[in-house]
Tab-separated table of C-alpha atoms in Angstrom:
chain	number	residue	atom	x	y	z
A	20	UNK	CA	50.729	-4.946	13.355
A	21	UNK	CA	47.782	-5.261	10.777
A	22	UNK	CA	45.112	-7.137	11.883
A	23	UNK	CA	43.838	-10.097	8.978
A	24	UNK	CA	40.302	-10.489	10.979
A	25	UNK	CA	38.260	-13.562	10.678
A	26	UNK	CA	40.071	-16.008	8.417
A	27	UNK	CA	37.515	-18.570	8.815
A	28	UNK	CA	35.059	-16.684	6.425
A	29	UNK	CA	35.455	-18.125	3.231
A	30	UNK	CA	32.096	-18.901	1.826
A	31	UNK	CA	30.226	-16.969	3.863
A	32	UNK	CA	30.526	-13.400	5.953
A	33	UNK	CA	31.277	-11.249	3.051
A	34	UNK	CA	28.588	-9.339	1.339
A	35	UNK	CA	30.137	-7.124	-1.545
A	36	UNK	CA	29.094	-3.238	-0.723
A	37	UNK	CA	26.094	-2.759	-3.111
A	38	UNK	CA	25.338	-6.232	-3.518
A	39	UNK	CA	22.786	-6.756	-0.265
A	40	UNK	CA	20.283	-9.242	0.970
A	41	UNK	CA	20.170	-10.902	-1.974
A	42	UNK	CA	22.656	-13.408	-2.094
A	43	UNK	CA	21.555	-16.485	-3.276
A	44	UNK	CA	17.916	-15.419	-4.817
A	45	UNK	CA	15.957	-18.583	-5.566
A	46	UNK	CA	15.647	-19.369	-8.985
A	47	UNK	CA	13.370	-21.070	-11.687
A	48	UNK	CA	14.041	-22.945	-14.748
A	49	UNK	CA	12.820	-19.859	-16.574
A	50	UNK	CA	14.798	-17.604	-14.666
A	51	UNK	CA	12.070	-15.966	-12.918
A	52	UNK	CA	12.350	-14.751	-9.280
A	53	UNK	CA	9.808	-15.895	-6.713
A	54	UNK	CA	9.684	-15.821	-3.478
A	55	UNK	CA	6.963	-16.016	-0.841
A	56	UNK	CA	4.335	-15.596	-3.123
A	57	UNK	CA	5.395	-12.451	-5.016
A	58	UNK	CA	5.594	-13.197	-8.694
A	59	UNK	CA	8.381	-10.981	-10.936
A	60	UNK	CA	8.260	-12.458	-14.327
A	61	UNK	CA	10.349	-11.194	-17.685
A	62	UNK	CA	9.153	-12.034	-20.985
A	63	UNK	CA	12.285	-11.259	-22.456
A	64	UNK	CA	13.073	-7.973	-24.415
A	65	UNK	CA	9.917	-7.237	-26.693
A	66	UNK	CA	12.162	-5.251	-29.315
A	67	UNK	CA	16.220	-4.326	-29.388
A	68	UNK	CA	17.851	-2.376	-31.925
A	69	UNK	CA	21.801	-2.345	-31.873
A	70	UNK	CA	24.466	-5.089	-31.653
A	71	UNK	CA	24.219	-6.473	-28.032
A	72	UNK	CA	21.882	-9.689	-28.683
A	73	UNK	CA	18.505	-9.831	-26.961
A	74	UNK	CA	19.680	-13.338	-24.550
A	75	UNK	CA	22.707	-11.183	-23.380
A	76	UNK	CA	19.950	-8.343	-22.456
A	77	UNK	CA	17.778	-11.016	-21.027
A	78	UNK	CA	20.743	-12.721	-18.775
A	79	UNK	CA	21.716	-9.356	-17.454
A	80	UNK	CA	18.340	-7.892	-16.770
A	81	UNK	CA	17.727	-11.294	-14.899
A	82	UNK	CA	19.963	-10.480	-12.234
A	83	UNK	CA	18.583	-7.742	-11.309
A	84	UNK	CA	15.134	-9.164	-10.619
A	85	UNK	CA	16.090	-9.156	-6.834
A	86	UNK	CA	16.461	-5.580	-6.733
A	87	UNK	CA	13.185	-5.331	-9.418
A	88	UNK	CA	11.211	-6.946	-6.312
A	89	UNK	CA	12.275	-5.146	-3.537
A	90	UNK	CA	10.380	-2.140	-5.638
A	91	UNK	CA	7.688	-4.391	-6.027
A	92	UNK	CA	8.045	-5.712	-2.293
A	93	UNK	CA	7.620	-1.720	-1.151
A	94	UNK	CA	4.465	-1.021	-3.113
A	95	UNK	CA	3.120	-3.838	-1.874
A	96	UNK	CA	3.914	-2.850	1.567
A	97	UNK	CA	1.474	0.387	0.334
A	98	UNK	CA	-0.756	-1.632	-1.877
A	99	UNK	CA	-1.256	-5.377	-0.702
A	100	UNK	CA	-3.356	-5.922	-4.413
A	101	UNK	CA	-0.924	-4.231	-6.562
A	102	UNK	CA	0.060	-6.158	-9.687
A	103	UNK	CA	0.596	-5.606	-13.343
A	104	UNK	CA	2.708	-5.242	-16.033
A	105	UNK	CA	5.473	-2.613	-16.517
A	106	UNK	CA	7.551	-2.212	-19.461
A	107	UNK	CA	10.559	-0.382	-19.128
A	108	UNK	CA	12.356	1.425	-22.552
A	109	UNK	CA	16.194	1.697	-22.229
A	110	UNK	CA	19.030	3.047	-23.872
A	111	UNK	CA	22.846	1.310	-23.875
A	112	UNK	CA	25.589	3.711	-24.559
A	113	UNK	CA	28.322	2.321	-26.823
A	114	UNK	CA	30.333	1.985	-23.395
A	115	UNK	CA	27.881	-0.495	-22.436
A	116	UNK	CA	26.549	1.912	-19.924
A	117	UNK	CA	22.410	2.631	-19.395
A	118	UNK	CA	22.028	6.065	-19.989
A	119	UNK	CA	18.372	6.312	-19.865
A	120	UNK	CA	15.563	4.611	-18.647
A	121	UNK	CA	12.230	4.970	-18.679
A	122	UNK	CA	8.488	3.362	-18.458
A	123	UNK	CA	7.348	2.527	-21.863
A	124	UNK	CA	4.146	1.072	-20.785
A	125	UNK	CA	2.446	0.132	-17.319
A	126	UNK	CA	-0.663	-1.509	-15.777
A	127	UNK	CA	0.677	-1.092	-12.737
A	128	UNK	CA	-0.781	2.531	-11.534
A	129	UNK	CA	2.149	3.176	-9.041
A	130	UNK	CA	4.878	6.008	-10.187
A	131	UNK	CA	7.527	4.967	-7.148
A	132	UNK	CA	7.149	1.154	-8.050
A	133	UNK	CA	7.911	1.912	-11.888
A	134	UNK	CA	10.124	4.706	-11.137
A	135	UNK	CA	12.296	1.879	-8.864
A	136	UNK	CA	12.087	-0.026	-11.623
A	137	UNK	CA	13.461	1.744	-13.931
A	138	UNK	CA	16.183	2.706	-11.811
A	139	UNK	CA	17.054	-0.711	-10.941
A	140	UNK	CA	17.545	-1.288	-14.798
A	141	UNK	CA	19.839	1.913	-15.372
A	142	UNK	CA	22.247	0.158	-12.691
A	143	UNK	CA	22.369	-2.699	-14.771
A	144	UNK	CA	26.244	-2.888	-16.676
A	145	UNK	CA	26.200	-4.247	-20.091
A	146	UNK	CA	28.868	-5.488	-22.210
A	147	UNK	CA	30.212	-2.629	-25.192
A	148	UNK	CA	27.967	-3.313	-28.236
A	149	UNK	CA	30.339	-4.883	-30.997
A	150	UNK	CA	29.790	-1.773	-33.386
A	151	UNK	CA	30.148	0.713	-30.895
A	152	UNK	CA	27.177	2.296	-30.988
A	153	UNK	CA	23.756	2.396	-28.824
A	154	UNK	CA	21.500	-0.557	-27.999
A	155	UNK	CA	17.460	0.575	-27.640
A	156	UNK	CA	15.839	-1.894	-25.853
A	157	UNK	CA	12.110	-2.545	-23.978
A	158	UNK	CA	11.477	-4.669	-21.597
A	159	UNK	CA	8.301	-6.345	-19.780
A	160	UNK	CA	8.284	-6.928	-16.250
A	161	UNK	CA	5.026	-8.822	-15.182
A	162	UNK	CA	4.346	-8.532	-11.491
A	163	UNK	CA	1.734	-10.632	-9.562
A	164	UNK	CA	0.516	-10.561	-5.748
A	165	UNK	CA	0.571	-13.480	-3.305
A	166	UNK	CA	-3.393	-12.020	-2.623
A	167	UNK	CA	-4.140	-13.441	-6.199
């Protein structure tokens, strides 16, 4: 026989591999994430060039602001001060893959906390651009400490 396990788990239980801790991330109007005094705030892509528009960038890239805090939530394990700004340049294959990204920009003074960053966004699955080619885009990520 093949066992069915618990059938009393809808609605809770299952956690998607990949998709960990995070389940329901507390939100704000804005869309920022913040919890327990750590601030992760998105200004919105500063410039895109290609045919994905810059509030489907900004709706994707906000769901990965729980994963864009656990970098933060490690450096500040290191750094209990550490805040700033870090803008991330990224490139979206006509697939709607990231191939690339990098730091553009940072206050921030921490290579493994922009270097997460970064990471986190090249994880990030956007839609194919209608004209099939690549989408540049930057991004600001604006971090502040619950010390502050």
């Amino acid at each position: 026989t093949i066992g069915v396990g618990d059938l009393n788990s809808i609605g809770g239980g299952f956690i998607r591999p990949g998709k960990k801790k995070y389940r329901n991330p507390p939100k704000l109007k804005d869309g920022d994430y913040k919890a327990k005094g750590i601030g992760v705030r998105t200004g919105g892509p500063v410039s895109t060039k290609g045919s994905i528009s810059k509030a489907t960038i900004r709706r994707l890239v906000q769901r990965q602001l729980p994963q864009i805090k656990y970098c933060y939530e490690k450096g500040l394990a290191r750094s209990p001060d550490l805040e700033g700004r870090v803008s991330i340049r990224f490139i979206i294959s006509g697939k709607g893959i990231v191939q690339t990204a990098a730091v553009a920009g940072s206050s921030l003074n921490d290579a493994s906390v922009e270097q997460c960053i970064a990471k986190a966004v090249r994880r990030i699955s956007f839609p194919q651009p209608e004209d099939g080619g690549v989408v540049i885009a930057t991004y600001p990520f604006t971090l502040t400490s619950p010390h502050h």
